[in-house]
Coordinates of C-alpha atoms in Angstrom, one line a residue:
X1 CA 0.0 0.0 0.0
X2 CA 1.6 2.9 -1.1
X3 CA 0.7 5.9 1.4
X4 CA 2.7 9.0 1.4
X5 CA 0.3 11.4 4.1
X6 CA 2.4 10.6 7.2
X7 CA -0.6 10.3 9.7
X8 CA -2.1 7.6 7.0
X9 CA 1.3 6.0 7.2
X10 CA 0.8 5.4 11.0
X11 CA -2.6 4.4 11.3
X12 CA -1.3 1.4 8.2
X13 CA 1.8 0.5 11.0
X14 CA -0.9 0.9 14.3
X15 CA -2.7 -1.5 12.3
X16 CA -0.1 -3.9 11.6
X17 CA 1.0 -3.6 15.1
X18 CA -2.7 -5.1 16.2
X19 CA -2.4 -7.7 13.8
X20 CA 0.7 -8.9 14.4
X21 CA 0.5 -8.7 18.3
X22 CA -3.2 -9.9 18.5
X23 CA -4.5 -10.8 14.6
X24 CA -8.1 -9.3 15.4
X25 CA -9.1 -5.7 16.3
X26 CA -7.6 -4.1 13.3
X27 CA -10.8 -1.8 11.9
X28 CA -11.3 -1.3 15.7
X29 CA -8.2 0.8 16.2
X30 CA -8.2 2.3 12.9
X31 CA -11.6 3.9 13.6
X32 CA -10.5 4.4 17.7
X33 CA -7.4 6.2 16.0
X34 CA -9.1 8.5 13.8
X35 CA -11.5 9.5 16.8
X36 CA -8.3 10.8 18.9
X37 CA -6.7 12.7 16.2
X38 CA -10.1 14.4 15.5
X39 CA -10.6 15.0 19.5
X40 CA -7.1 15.8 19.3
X41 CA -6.9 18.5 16.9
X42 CA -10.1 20.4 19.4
X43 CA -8.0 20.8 21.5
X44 CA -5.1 21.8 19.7
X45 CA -7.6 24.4 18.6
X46 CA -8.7 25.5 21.9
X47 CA -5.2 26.4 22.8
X48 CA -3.7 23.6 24.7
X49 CA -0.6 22.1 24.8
X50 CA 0.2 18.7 22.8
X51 CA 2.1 17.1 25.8
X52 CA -0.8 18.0 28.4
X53 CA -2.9 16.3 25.5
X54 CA -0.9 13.4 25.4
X55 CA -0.8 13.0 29.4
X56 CA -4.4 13.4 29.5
X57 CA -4.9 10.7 27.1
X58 CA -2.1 8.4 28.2
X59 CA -4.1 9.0 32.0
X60 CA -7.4 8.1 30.3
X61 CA -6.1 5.2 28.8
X62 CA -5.1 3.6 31.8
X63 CA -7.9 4.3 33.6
X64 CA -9.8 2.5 30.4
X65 CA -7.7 -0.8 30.7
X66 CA -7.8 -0.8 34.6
X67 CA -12.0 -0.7 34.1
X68 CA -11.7 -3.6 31.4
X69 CA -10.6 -5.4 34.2
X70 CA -13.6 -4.8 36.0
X71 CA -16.5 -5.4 33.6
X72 CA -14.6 -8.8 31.9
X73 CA -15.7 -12.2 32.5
X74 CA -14.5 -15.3 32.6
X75 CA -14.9 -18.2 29.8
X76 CA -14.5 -21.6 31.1
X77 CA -13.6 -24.2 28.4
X78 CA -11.5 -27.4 28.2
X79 CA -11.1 -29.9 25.0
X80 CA -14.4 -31.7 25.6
X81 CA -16.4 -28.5 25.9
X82 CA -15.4 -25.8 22.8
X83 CA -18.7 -23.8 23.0
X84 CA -17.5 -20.8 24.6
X85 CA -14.4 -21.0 22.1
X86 CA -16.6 -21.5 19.1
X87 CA -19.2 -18.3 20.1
X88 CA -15.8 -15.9 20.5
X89 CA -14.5 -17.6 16.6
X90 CA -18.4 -16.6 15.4
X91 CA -18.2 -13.1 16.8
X92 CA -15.1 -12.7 15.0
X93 CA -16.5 -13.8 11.9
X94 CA -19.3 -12.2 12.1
X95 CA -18.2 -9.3 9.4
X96 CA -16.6 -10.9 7.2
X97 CA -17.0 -12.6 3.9
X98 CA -17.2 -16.1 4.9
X99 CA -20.5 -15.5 6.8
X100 CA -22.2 -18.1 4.6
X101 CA -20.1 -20.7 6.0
X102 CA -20.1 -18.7 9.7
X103 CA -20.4 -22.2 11.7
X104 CA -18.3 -24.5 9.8
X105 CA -15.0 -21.9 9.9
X106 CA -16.1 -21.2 13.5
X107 CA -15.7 -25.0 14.6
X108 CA -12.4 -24.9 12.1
X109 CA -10.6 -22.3 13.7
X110 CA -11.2 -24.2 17.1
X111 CA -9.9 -27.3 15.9
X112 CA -7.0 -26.1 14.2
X113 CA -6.0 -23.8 17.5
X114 CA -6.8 -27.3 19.4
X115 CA -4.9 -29.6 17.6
X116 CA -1.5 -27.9 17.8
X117 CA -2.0 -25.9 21.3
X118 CA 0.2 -26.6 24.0
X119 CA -2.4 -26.5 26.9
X120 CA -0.1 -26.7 29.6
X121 CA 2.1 -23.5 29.1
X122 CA -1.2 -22.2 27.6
X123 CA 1.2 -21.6 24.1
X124 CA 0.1 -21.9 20.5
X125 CA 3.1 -22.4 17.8
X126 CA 1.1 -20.7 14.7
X127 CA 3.9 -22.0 12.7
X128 CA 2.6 -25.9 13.1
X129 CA -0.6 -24.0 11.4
X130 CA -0.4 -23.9 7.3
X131 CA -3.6 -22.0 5.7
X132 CA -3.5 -23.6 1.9
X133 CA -6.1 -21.9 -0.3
X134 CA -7.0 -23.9 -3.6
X135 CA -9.7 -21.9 -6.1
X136 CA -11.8 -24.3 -7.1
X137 CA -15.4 -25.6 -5.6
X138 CA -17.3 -23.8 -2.9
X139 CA -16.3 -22.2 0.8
X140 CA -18.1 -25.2 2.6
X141 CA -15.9 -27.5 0.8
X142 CA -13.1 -26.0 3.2
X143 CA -11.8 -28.6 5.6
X144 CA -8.9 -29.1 8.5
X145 CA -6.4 -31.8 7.8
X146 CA -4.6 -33.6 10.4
X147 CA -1.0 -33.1 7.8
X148 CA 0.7 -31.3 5.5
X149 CA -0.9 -30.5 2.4
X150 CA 1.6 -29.6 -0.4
X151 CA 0.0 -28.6 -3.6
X152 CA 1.8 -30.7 -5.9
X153 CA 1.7 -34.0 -7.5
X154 CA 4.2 -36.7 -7.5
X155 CA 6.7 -36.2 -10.5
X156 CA 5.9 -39.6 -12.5
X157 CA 2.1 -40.4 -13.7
X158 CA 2.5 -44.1 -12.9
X159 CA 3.8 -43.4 -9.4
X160 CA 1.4 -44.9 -6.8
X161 CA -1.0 -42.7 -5.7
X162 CA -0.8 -43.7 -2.5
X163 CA 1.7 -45.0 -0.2
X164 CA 1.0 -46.8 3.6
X165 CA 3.7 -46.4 6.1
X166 CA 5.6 -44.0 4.2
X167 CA 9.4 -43.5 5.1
X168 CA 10.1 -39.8 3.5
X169 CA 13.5 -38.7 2.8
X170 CA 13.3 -35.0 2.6
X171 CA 16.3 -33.7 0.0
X172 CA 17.9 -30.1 -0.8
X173 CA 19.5 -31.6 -3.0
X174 CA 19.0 -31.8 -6.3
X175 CA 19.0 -35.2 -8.6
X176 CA 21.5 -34.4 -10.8
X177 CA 25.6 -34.6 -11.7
X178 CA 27.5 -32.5 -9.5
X179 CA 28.7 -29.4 -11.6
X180 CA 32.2 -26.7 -11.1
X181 CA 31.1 -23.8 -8.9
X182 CA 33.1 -21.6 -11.3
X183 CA 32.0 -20.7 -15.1
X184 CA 32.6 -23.8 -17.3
X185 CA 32.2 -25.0 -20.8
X186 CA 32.5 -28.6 -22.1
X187 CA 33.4 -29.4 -25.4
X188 CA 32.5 -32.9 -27.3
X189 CA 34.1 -33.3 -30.3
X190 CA 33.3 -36.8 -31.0
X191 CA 30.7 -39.8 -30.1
X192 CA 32.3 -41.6 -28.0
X193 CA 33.0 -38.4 -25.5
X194 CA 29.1 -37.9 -26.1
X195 CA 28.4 -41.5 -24.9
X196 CA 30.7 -41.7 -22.0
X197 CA 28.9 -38.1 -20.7
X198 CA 25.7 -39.8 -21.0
X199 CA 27.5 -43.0 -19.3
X200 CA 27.9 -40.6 -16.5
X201 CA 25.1 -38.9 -15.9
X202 CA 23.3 -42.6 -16.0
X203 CA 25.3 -44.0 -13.4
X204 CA 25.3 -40.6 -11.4
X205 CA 21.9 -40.7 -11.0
X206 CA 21.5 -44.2 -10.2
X207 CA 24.0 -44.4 -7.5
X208 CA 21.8 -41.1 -6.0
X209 CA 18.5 -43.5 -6.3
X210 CA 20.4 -46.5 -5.2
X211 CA 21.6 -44.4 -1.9
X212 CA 17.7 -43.4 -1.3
X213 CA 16.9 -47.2 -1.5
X214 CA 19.8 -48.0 0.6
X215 CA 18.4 -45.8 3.5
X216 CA 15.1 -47.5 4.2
X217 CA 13.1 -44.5 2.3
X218 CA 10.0 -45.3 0.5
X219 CA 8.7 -41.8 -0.4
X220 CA 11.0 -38.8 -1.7
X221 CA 10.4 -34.9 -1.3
X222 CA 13.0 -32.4 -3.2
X223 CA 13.6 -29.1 -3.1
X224 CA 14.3 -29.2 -6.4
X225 CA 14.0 -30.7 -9.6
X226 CA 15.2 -33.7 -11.4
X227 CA 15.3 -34.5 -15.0
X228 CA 13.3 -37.6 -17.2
X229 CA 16.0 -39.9 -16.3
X230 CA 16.4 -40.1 -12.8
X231 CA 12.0 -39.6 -12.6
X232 CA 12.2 -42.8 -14.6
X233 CA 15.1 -44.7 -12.5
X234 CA 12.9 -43.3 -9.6
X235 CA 9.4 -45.1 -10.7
X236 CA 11.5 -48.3 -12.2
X237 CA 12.9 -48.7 -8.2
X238 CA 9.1 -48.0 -6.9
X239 CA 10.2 -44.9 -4.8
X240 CA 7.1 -42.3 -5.5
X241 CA 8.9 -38.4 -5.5
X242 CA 7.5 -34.7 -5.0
X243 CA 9.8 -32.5 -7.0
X244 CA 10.1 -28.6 -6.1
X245 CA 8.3 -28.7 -3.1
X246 CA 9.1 -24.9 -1.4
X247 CA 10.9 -24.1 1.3
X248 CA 8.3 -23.3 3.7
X249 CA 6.6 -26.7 3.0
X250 CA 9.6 -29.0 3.1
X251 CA 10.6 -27.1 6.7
X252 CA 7.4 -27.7 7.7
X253 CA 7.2 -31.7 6.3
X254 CA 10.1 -32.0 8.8
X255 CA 8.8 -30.7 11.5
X256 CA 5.1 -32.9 10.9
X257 CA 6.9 -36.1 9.7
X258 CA 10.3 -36.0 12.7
X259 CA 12.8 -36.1 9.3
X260 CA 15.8 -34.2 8.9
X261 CA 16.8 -31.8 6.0
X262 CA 19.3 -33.8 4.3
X263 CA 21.5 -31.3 2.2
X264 CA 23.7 -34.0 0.3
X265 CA 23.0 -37.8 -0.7
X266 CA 26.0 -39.2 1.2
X267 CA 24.4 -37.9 4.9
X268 CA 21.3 -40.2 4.0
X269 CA 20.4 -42.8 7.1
X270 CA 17.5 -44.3 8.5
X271 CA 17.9 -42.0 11.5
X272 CA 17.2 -38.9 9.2
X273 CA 14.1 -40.1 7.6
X274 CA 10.5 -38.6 8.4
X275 CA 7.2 -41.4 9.1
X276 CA 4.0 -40.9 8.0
X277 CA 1.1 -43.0 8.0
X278 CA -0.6 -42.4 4.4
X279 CA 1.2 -40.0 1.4
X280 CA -1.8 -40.0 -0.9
X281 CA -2.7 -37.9 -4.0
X282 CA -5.8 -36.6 -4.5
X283 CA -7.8 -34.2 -7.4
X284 CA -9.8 -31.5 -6.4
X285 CA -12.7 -30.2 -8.6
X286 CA -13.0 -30.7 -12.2
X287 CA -9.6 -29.4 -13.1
X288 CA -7.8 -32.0 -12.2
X289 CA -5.5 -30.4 -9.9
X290 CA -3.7 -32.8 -7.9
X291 CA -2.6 -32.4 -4.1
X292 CA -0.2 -34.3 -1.6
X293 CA -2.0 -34.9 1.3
X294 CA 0.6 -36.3 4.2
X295 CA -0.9 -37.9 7.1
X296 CA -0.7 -39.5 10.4
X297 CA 2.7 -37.5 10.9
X298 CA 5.0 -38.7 13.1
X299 CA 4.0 -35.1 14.9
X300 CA 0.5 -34.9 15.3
X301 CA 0.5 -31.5 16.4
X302 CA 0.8 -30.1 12.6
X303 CA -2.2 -29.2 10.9
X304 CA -3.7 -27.8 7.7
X305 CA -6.3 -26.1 6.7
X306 CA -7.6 -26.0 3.3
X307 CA -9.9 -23.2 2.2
X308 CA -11.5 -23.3 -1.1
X309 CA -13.4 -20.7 -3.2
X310 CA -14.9 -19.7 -6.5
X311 CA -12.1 -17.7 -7.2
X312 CA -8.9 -16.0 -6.0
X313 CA -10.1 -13.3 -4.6
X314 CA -12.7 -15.5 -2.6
X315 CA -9.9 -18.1 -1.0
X316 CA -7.5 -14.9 -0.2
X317 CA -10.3 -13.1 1.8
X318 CA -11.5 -16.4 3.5
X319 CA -8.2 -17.4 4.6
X320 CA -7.8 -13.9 6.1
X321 CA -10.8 -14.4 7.7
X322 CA -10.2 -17.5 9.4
X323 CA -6.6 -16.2 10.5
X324 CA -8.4 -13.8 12.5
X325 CA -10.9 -16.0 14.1
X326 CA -7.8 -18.7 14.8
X327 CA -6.3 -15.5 16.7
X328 CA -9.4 -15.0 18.8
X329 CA -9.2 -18.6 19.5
X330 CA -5.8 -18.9 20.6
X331 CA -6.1 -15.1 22.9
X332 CA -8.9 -17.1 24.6
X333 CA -6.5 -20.0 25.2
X334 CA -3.7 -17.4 26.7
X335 CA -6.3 -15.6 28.8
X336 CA -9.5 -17.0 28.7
X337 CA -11.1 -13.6 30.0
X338 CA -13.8 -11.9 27.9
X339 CA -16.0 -8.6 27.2
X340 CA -19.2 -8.3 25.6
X341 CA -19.1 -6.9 21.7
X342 CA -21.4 -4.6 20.1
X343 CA -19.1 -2.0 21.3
X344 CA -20.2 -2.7 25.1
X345 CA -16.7 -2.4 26.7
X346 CA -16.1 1.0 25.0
X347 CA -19.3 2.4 26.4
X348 CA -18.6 1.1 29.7
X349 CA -15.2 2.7 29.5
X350 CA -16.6 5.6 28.0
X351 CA -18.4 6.5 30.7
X352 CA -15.9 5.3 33.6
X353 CA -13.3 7.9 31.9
X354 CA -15.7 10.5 31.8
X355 CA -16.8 10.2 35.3
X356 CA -12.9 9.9 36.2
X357 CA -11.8 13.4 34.6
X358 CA -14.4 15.2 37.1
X359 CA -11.9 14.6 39.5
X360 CA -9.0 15.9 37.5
X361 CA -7.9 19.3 38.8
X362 CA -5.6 20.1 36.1
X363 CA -5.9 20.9 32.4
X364 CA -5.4 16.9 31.5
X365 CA -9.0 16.7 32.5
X366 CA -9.9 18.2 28.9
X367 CA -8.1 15.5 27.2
X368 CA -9.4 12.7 29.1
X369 CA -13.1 13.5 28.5
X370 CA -11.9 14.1 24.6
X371 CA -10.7 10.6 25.4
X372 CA -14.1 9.5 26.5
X373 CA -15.7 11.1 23.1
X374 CA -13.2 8.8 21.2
X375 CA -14.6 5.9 22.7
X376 CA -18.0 6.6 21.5
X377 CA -16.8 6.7 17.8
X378 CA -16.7 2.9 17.6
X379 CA -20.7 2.5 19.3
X380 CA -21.7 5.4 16.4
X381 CA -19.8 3.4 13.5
X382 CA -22.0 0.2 14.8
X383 CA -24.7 1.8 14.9
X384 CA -24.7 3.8 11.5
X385 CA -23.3 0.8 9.3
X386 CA -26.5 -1.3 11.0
X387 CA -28.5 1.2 9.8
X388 CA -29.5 2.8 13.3
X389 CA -30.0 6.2 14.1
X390 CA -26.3 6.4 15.8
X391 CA -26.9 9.2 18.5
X392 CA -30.2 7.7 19.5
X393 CA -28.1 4.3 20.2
X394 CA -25.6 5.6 22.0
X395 CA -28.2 7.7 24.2
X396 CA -30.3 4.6 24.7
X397 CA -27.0 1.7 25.4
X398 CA -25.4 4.4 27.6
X399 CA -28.5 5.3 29.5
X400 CA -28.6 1.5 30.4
X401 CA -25.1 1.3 31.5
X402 CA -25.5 4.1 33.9
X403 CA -29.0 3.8 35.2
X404 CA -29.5 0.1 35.9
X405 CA -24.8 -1.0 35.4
X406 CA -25.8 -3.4 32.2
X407 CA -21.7 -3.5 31.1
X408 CA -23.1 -6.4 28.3
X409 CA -25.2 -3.8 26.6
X410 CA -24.1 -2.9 23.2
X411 CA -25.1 -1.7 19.8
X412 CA -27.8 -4.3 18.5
X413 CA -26.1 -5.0 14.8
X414 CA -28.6 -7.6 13.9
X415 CA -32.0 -6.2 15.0
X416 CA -32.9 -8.7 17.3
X417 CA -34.6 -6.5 19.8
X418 CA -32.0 -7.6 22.0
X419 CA -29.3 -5.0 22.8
X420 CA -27.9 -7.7 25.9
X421 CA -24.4 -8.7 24.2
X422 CA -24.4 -11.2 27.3
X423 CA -27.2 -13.1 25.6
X424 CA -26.6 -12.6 21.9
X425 CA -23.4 -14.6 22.9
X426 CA -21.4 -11.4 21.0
X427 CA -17.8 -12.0 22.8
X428 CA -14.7 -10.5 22.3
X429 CA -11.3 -11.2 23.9
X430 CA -9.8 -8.9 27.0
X431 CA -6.6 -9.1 25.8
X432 CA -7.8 -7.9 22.5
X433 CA -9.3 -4.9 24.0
X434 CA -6.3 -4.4 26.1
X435 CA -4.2 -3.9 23.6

């Protein structure tokens, strides 16, 4: 994105910074950030100094996250009981594209999270996590597998489609004759120099097949490609190969499948090869694009998920999407705390800021009630892209929260007559909202 206004610039990083910190919240803090630099530049107006501006809000703010604390709740879940988990993932979903599907990548998100989450240090490695979108087919064709996908095929049509027990020697190096690091040229000037070259190569590559065979391997994955005549030496001694599988996927085949990266064919040994269960290819839709699916790893921690759309721009969106929700998922695991959506917790705060700069003696207190106006640009936004009258909400939720203390009141998106977040089941993470 190229931005060149310099407050644009750092609402784009502020941004970021949410998504890379917490993967959720990111529209949120955009809007939150444009309602401070618009209270901000009041001020600014009315004469008042930008460090007492920034102190005021820096005061408000804390006062903000210190009330958080006091209008959260607690989500009790464990493996055999995902509800609460799967109503957060919904809330998250709730505005974006895949709300056709809202359930089903819900109940994904939670199972991926699941799968790979260390419950004990209350951890999850998002890197045992690979997202593979595939256009093609329909959203609810999307599915978790318990493996590696790699979208290729195996190098030789007659190659078994499928392979039980499957030793895999994982290979950076490439099936071919060594070559001189430095700039070369070979000249043949007759056939027999063309036939002991050929000679060469032939027994070059199968002393490379013969050293795969010799190791236990029954399955081959390389980093790189290999020409005709070493995919035929590899078919005539039954080992099935992937050819230019990517980086990314063959660090993460090691990791599912307890292999090591061999970088040269004289360090192959048993002791280096990865175990799966099944290597099977399969086509997806009617174009006959073929996948490796890898299961039963040795490491039954690595997952992935496999999203599928109508087109590109379908699958990209979706898998953003459900990155989000898996974020939600995995906050709730790290602190399973939660506030109520529909902007509740910023009209909460908003009013327990407000009622805090009355006792301000100092000029801060105009910046922390410009603070409290901020909050209630996020309630308006609700309310106005629902279709609501936004500063009737507001009056009505915020007349709630300080007449009769309902925190779980919020802006009622849906028109369900209910405006109780606590019972629409419209939950969003603290640490989220912390942040």
């Amino acid at each position: 994105m190229a931005i060149e206004n310099q407050i644009g610039k750092l609402l784009v990083e502020l941004s970021k910074s949410q998504d890379d910190e917490i993967g959720d919240g990111t529209t949120g803090i955009v809007v939150l950030a444009g309602a401070l630099l618009e209270q901000a530049e009041e001020l600014l107006d009315r004469g008042i100094h930008p460090i007492r501006i920034s102190d005021g809000f820096e005061q408000a703010c804390k006062l903000a996250v210190a009330h958080l604390d006091t209008v959260s709740d607690q989500v009790p879940w464990s493996t055999s009981n995902t509800k609460e988990l799967f109503k957060c993932a919904k809330t998250s979903l709730g505005s974006k594209i895949v709300t056709k599907c809202h359930d089903q990548f819900a109940q994904m998100a939670v199972d991926a999270i699941l799968a790979v989450a260390d419950l004990e240090r209350q951890d999850v490695d998002f890197e045992l996590i690979k997202v593979e979108g595939k256009v093609g087919g329909e959203l609810a064709d999307s599915a978790v597998v318990r493996g590696i996908i790699i979208d290729k095929d195996f190098s030789h049509p007659q190659m078994p489609k499928q392979v039980k027990d499957a030793k895999i020697a994982i290979l950076t190096c490439p099936f071919e004759p060594p070559k001189p690091k430095t700039k070369h040229k070979l000249d043949i000037t007759s056939v027999q120099e063309f036939e002991q070259l050929q000679t060469y190569e032939r027994e070059t590559f199968a002393k490379m097949v013969q050293q795969v065979k010799d190791c236990g391997a029954t399955a081959v994955a390389c980093q790189w490609g290999f020409d005709d005549e070493a995919n035929s030496l590899l078919l005539q001694h039954n080992l099935p190969a992937i050819r230019w599988v990517g980086g990314p996927e063959i660090e993460l085949l090691a990791i599912a499948t307890h292999g090591r990266i061999v970088p040269r064919f004289e360090d192959l040994s048993a002791d280096k090869l990865g175990y799966a269960g099944t290597i099977r290819e399969v086509a997806y839709g009617t174009t006959n694009e073929n996948m490796i699916v890898v299961e039963d790893c040795a490491n039954a921690k690595a997952v992935t998920v496999l999203v599928r759309g109508g087109n590109k721009m379908i699958v990209d969106e979706a898998k953003r999407s459900l990155h989000d929700a898996m974020c939600v998922v995995r906050n709730l695991i790290v602190d399973n705390r939660v506030v109520y959506g529909g902007a509740a917790a910023e009209i909460s705060c908003s009013i327990a800021v407000d009622q805090a700069a009355d006792q301000v003696s100092s000029i801060e207190q105009y910046a922390i009630r410009s603070f409290a106006r901020a909050l209630d640009a996020i309630p308006m936004a609700l309310a106005e892209n629902s279709g609501l009258p936004p500063i009737e909400t507001l009056a009505k939720v915020k007349s709630e929260h300080i007449r009769h203390g309902k925190s779980s009141w919020g802006v009622d998106c849906m028109s369900t007559g209910i405006n109780d977040m606590k019972e629409q089941f419209v939950f969003d993470p603290l640490i989220s909202k912390r942040q």
